[in-house]
Short mmCIF file of C-alpha atoms and ligand atoms in Angstrom, two decimals:
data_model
loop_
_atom_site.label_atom_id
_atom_site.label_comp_id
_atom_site.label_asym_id
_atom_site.label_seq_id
_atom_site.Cartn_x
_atom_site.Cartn_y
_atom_site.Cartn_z
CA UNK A 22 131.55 83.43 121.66
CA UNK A 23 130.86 81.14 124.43
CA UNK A 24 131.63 77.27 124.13
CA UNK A 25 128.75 75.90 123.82
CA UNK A 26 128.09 72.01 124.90
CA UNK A 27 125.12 71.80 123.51
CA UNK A 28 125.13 73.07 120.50
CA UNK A 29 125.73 70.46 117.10
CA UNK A 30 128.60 70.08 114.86
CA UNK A 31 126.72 71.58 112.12
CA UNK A 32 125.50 74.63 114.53
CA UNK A 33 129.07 75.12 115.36
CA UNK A 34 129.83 75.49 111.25
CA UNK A 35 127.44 77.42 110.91
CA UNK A 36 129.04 79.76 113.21
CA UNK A 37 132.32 79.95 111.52
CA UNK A 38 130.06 81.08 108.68
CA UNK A 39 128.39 83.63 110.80
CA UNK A 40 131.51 84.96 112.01
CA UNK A 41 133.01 85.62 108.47
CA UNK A 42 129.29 87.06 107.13
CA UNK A 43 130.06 89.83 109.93
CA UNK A 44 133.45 90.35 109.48
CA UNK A 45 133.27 90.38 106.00
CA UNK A 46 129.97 92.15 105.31
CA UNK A 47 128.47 93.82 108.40
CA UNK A 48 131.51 94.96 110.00
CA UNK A 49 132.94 96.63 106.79
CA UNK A 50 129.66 98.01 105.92
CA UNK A 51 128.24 99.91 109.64
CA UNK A 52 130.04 102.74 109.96
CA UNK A 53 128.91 103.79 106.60
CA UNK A 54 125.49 102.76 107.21
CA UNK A 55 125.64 104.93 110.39
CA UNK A 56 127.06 107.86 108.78
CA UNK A 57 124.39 107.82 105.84
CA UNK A 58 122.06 107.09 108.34
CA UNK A 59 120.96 103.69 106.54
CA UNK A 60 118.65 101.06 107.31
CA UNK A 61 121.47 97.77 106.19
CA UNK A 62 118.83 96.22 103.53
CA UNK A 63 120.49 94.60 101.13
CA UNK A 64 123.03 92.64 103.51
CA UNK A 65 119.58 90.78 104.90
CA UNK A 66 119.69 88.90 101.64
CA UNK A 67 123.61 87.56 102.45
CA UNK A 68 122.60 86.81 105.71
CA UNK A 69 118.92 84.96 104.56
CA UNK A 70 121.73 83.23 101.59
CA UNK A 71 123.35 81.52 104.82
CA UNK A 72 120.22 80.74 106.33
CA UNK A 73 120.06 82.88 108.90
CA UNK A 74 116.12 84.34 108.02
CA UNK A 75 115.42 80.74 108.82
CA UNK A 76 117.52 79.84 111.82
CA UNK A 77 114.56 78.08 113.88
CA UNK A 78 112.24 77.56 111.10
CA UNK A 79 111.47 73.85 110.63
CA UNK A 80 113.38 71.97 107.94
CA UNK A 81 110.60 70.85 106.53
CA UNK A 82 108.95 74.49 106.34
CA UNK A 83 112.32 75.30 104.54
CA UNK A 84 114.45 76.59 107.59
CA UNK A 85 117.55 75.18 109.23
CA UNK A 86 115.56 73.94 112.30
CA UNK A 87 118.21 75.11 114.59
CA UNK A 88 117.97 75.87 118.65
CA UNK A 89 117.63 78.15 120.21
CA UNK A 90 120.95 78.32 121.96
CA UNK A 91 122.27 78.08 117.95
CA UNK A 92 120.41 81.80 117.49
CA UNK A 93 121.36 83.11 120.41
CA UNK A 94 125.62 82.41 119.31
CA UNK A 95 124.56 84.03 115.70
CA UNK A 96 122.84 87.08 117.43
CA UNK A 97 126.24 87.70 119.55
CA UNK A 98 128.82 87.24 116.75
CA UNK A 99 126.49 89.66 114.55
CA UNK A 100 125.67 92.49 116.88
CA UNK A 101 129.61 92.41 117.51
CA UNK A 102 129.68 93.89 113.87
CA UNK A 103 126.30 95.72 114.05
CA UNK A 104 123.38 95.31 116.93
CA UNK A 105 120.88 97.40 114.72
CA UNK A 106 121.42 94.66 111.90
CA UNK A 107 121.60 91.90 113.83
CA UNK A 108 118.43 92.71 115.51
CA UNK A 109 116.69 93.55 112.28
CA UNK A 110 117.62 90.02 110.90
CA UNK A 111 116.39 88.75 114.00
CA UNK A 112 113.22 90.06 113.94
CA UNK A 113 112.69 89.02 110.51
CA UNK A 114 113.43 85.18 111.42
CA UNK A 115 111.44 85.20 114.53
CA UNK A 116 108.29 86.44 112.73
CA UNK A 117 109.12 83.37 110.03
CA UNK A 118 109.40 80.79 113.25
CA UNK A 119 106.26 82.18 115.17
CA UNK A 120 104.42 81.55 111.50
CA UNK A 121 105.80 78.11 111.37
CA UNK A 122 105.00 77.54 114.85
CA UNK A 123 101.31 79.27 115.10
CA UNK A 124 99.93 80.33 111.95
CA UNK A 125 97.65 77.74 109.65
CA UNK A 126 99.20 75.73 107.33
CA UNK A 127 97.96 78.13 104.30
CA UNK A 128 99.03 81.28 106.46
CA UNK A 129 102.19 79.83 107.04
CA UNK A 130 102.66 78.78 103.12
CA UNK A 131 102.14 82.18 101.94
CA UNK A 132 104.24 84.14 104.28
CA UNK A 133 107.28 82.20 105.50
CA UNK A 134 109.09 81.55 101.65
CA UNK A 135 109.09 85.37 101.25
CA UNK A 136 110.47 85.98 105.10
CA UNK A 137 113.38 83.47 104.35
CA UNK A 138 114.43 84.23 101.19
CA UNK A 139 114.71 88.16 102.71
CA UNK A 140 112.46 89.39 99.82
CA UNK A 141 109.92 90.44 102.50
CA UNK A 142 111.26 91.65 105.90
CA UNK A 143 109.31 90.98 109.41
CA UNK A 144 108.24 92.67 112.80
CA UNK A 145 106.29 91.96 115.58
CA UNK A 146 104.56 95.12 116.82
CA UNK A 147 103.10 95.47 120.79
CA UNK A 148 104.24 98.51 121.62
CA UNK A 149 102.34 101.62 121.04
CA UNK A 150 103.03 105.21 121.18
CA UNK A 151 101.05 106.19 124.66
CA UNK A 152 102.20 102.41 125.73
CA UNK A 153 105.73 100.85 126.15
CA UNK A 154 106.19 99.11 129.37
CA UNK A 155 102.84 98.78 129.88
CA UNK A 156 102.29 96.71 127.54
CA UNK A 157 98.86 95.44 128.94
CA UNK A 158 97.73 98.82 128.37
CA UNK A 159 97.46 98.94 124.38
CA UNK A 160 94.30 99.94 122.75
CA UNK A 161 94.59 99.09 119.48
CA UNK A 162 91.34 97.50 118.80
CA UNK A 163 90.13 94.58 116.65
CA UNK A 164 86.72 94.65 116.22
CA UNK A 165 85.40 91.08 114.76
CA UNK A 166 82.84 91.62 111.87
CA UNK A 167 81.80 88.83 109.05
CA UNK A 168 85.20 88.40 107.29
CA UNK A 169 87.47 88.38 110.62
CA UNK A 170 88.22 91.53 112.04
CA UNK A 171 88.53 95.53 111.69
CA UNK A 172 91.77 96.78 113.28
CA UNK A 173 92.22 100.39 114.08
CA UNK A 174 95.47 102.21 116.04
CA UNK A 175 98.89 102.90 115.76
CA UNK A 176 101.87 101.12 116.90
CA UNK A 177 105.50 103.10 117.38
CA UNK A 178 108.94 101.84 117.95
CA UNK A 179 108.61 99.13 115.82
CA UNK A 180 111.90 97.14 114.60
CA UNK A 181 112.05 96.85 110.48
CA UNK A 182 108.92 99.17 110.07
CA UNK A 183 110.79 100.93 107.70
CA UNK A 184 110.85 98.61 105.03
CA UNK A 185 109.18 95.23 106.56
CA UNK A 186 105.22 94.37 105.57
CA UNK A 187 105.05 91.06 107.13
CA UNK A 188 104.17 91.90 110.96
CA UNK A 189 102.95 89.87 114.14
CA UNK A 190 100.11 92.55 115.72
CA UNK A 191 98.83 92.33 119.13
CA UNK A 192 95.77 94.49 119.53
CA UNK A 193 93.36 94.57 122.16
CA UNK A 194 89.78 92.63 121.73
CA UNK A 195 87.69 94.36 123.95
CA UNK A 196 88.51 97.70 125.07
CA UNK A 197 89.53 98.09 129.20
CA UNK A 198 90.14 94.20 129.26
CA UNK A 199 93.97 94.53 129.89
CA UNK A 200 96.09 92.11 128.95
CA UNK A 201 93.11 88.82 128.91
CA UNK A 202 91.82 90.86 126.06
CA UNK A 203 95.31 90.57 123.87
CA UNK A 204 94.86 88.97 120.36
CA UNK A 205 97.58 88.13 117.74
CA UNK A 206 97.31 88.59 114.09
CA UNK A 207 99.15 88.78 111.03
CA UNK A 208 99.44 91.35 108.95
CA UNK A 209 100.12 92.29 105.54
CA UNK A 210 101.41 95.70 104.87
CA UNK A 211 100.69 95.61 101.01
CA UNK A 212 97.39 95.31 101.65
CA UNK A 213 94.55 98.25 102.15
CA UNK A 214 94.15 99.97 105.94
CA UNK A 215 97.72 99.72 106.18
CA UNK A 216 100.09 103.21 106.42
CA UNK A 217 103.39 103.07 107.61
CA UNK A 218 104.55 106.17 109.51
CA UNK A 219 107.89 108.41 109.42
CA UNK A 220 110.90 106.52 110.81
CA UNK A 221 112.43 107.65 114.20
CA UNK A 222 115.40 109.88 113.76
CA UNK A 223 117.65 108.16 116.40
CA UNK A 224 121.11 109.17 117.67
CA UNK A 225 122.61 106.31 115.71
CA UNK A 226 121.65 102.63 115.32
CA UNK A 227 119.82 103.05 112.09
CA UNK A 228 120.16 100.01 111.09
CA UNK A 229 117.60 98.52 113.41
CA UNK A 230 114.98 100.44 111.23
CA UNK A 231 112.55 101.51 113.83
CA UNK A 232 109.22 103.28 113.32
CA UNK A 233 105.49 102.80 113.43
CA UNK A 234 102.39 102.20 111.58
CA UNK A 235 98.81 103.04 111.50
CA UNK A 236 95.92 100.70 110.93
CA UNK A 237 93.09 102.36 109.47
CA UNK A 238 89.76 99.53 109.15
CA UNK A 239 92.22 97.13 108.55
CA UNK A 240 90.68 93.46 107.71
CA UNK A 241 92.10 90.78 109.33
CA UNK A 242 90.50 87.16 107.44
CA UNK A 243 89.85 84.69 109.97
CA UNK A 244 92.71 82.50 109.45
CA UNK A 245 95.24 85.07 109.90
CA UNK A 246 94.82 84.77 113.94
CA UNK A 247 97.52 83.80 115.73
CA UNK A 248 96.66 83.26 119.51
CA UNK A 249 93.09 84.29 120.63
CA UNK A 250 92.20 86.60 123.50
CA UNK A 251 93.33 84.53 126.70
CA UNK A 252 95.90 83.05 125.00
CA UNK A 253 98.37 85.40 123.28
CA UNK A 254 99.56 87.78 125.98
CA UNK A 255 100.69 84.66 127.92
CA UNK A 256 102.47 83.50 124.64
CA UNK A 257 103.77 86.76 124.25
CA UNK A 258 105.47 86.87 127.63
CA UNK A 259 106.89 83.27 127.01
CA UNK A 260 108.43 84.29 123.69
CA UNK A 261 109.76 87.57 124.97
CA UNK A 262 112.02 85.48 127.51
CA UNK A 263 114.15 84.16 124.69
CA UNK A 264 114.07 87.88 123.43
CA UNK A 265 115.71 89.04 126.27
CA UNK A 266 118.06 86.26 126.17
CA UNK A 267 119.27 87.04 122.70
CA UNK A 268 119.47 90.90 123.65
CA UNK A 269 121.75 90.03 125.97
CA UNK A 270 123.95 87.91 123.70
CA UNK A 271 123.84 90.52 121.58
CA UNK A 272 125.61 93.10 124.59
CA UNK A 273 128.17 90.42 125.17
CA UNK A 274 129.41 90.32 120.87
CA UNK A 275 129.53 93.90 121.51
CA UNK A 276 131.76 93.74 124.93
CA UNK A 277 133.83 91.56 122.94
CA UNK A 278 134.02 93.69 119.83
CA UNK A 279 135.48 96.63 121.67
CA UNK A 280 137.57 94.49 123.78
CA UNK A 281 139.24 93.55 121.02
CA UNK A 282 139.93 96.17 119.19
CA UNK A 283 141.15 97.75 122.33
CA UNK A 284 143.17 94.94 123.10
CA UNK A 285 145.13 94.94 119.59
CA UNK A 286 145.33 98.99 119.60
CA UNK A 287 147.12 98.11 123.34
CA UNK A 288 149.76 95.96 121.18
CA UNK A 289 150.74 98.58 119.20
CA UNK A 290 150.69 102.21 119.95
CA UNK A 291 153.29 103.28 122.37
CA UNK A 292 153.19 106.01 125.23
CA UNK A 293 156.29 106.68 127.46
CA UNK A 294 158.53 104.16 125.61
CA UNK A 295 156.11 101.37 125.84
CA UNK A 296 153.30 99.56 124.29
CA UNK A 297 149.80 100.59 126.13
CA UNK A 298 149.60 96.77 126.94
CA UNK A 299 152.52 96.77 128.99
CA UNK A 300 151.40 99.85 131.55
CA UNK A 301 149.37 97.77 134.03
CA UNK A 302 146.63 100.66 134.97
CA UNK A 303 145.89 100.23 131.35
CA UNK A 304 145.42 96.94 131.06
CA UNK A 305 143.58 96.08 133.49
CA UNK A 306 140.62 97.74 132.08
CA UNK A 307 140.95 94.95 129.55
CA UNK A 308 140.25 92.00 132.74
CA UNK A 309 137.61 93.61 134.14
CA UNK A 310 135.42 93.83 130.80
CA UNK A 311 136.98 90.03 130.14
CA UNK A 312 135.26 89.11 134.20
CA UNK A 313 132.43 90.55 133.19
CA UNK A 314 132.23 88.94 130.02
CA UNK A 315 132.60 85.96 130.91
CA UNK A 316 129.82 86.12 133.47
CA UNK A 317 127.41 87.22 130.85
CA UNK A 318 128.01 84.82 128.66
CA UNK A 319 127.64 81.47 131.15
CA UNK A 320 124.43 83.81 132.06
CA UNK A 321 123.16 83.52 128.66
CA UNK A 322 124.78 79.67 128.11
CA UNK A 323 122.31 78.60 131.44
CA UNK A 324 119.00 80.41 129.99
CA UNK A 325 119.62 79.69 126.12
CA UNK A 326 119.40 75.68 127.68
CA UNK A 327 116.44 76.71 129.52
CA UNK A 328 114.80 77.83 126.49
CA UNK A 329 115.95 74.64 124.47
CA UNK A 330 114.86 72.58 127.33
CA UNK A 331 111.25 74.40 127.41
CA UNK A 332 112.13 75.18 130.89
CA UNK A 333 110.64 78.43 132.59
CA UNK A 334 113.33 80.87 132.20
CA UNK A 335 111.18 83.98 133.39
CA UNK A 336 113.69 84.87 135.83
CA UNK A 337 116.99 83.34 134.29
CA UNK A 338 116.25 85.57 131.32
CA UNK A 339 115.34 88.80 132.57
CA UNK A 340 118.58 88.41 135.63
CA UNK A 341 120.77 87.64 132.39
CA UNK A 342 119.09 91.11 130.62
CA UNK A 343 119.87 92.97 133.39
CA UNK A 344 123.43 92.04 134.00
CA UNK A 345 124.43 92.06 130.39
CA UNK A 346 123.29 95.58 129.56
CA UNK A 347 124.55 96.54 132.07
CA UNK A 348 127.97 95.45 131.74
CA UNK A 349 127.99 96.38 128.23
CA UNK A 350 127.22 100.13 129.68
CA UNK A 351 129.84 99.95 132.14
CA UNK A 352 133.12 98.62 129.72
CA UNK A 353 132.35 100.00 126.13
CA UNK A 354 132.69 103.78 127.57
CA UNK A 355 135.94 102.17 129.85
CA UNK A 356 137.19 100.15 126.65
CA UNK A 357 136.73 103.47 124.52
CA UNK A 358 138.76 105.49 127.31
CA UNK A 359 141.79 103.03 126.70
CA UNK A 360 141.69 104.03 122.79
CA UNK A 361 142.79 108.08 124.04
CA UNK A 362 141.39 110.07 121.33
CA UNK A 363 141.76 107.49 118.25
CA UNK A 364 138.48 105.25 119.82
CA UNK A 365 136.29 108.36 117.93
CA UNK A 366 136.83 107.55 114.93
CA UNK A 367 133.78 105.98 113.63
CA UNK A 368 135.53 103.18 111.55
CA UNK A 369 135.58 101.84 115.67
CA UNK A 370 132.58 100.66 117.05
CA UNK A 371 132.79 102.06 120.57
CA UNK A 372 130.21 104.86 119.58
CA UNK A 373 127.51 102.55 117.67
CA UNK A 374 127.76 100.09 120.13
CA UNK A 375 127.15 102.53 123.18
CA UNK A 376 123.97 103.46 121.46
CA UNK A 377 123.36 99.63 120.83
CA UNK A 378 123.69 99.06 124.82
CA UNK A 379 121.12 101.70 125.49
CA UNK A 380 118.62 100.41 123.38
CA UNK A 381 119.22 97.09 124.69
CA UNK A 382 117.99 98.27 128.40
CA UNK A 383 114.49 99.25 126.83
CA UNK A 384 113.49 96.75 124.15
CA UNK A 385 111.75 93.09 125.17
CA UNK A 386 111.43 94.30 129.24
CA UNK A 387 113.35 97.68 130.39
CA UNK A 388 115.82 97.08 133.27
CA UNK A 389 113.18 98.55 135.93
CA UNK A 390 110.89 95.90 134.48
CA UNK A 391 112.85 93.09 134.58
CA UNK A 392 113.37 94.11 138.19
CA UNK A 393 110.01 94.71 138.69
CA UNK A 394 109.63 91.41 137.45
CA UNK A 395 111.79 89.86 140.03
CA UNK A 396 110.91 91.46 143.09
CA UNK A 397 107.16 90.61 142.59
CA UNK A 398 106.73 88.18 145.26
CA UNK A 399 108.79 90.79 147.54
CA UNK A 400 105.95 93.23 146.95
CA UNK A 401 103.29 90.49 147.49
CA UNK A 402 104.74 89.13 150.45
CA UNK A 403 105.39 92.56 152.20
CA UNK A 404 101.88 93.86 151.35
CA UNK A 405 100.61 90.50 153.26
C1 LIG B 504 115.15 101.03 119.08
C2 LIG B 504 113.92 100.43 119.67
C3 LIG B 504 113.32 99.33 119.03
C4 LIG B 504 112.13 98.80 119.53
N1 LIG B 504 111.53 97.76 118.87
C5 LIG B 504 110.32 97.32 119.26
C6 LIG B 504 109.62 96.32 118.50
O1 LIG B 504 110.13 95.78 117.51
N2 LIG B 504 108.37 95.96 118.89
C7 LIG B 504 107.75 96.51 119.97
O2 LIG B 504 106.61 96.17 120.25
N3 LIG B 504 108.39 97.46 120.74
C8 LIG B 504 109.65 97.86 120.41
N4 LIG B 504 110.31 98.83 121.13
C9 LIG B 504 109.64 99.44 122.28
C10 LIG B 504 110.20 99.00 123.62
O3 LIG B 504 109.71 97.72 123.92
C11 LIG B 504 109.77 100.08 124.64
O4 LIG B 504 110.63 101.20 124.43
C12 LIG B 504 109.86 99.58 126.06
O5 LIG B 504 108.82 98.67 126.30
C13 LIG B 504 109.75 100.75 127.06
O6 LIG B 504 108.63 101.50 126.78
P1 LIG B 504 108.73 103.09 126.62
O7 LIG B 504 109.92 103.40 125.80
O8 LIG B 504 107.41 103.55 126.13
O9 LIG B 504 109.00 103.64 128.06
P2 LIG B 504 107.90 103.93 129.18
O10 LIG B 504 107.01 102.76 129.36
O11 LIG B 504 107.26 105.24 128.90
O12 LIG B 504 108.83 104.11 130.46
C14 LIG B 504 109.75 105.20 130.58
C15 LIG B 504 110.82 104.83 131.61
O13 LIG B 504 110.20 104.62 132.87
C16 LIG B 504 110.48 103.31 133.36
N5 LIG B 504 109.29 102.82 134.01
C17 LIG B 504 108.05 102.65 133.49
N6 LIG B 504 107.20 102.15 134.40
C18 LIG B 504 107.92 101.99 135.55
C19 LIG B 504 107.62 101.48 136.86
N7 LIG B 504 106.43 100.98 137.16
N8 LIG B 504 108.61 101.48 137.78
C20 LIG B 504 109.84 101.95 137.49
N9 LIG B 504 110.19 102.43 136.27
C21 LIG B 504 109.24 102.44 135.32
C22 LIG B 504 110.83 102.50 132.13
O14 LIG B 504 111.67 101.40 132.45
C23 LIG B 504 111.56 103.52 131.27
O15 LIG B 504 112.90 103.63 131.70
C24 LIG B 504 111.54 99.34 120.70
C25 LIG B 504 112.18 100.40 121.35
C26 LIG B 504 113.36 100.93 120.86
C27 LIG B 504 114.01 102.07 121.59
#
């Protein structure tokens, strides 16, 4: 964990409470989730105990009204115990804060108790299955009638589909109008027109729940819009910056899981008549993940503040995405290759957390995006 100027006395307990939650019941619990191929329900209810459902959620609205630099410490220290949990939990307190922050009053009333108590779990679903990175290219369609709106189409990939019924939808408006034609909604999954899909059978990771949905005449009531067409695929880009902030403190807690774990294995087992920490071509594995880490972390310090500050962090974000997944890809396989043969075991996280790094270089902006991203104005300026 980074220290953090800015974040409260009361943010920085919370942490030490965060930190025993995961070592206490995520960490103990993963590799048995992984191996049973489990989605980690009943721990959300610990975490939502602590607060955690409710991290940026308004006091008053029955959250702990924290920063956003405060989520972004919780995300690393849980995703260095789990990064499927911790980015299930996550999901379900940023659909309670985007209620708080955009939904009516009555919307926000009937919704947000559930969310934080962790009776009710939450997504927020863009991504389709012919449309990932292209996000602009959803058809989904909401067609407005008397009552609201009919929704038809399927979303895919979705984080917590396989138990959440609380979701954030963007669908298309009017069909071909690209991204100007983005709405947001909420939906309810208990209610008719809504069928959830087969989970995706992933490698590991199950934890982060991921599947789809179909919307079949769904009816959306009129006060159940989020963000109008115009409006919401702007917002949606904004939000996704702190997104890919807290992915990326999420790749650091899992740099410094394996670090150490690899460090303390280094203190004890023994080759040629000496601990592993004393042979300095083995060590220094250990510095170059601690560089690195170190790097990230100021990286995600500088655009947490950004966020707090409600400072553009457009490229601050998606430069810290980039260079945190990628140094989680490059020193979890190096920090398992210091373990020899013992790093397999799956009471270790070197294997879940490889998958975890992976995922993080798609979800809220792939890697090519991000760059895409920031070499726009190269592009623009060469095709002058
Ligand atoms: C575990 C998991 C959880 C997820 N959770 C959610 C969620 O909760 N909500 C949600 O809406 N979505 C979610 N997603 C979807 C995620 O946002 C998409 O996977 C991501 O946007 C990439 O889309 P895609 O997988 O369809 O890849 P594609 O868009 O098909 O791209 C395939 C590859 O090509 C690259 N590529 C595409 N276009 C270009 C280009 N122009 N130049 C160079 N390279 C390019 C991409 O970077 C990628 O590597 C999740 C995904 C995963 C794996």
């Amino acid at each position: 964990m980074t220290e953090f100027a800015n974040l409260t006395p009361q943010q920085l307990a919370l942490l030490q409470q965060v930190r025993t939650f995961a070592d206490d019941v995520v960490a103990p619990a993963a590799p048995e989730w992984d191996r049973n191929r489990a989605f980690g329900r009943d721990a959300i209810g610990a975490a939502a105990k602590l607060g955690l459902t409710g991290l940026q959620v308004p006091v008053a609205m029955g959250g702990l009204g924290h920063s956003f630099s405060c989520k972004a410490q919780v995300t690393d220290i849980v995703a260095g115990a789990d990064f499927g949990f911790a980015m299930s939990l996550i999901n379900t307190q940023n659909v309670a804060y985007k209620l708080s922050r955009d939904a009516s009053p009555e919307v926000a009333q009937r919704y947000i108790p559930a969310l934080l108590s962790g009776d009710r779990l939450g997504s927020t679903a863009l991504t389709e299955p012919h449309a990932g990175s292209d996000f602009a290219a959803i058809t989904t369609l909401a067609t407005p009638n008397v009552d609201g709106w009919s929704v038809t189409g399927k979303k895919a990939w979705i984080i917590n589909t396989v138990a959440s019924d609380i979701m954030v939808l963007y669908a298309q408006t009017e069909a071909g109008s690209g991204g100007a034609g983005i709405a947001a909604f909420l939906i309810d999954g208990t209610r008719d027109g809504f069928v959830r899909s087969d989970r995706f059978e992933m490698t590991a990771q199950h934890t982060i729940g991921a599947g789809g949905f179909e919307l079949r005449d769904y009816q959306i009531r009129h006060d159940e819009l989020l963000q109008p067409a115009g409006e919401a695929f702007k917002v949606a880009l904004r939000d996704i910056n702190g997104a890919r902030i807290y992915v990326a403190a999420m790749c650091c807690g899992m740099v410094d899981a394996a670090l150490q774990v690899a460090a303390n294995y280094g203190r004890n087992r023994k080759t040629f008549g000496r601990r592993l920490g004393e042979h300095q071509g083995w060590r220094w594995t250990l510095g170059e993940a601690d560089v690195d880490l170190s790097a990230a972390r100021q990286m995600v310090g500088h655009a947490s503040g950004m966020i707090d500050r409600n400072e553009d962090a457009q490229f601050a974000a998606a430069k810290t995405k980039i260079f945190a997944t990628r140094m989680a890809e490059r020193h979890l396989p190096a920090l398992a290759q210091l373990m020899g043969a013992e790093g397999l075991q799956d009471k270790h996280p070197f294997g879940r957390h490889l998958i975890g790094a992976r995922i993080a270089g798609f979800v809220d902006g792939s890697t090519e995006m991000l760059l895409e991203r920031l070499t726009g104005t190269y592009a623009r300026e060469a095709k002058r």
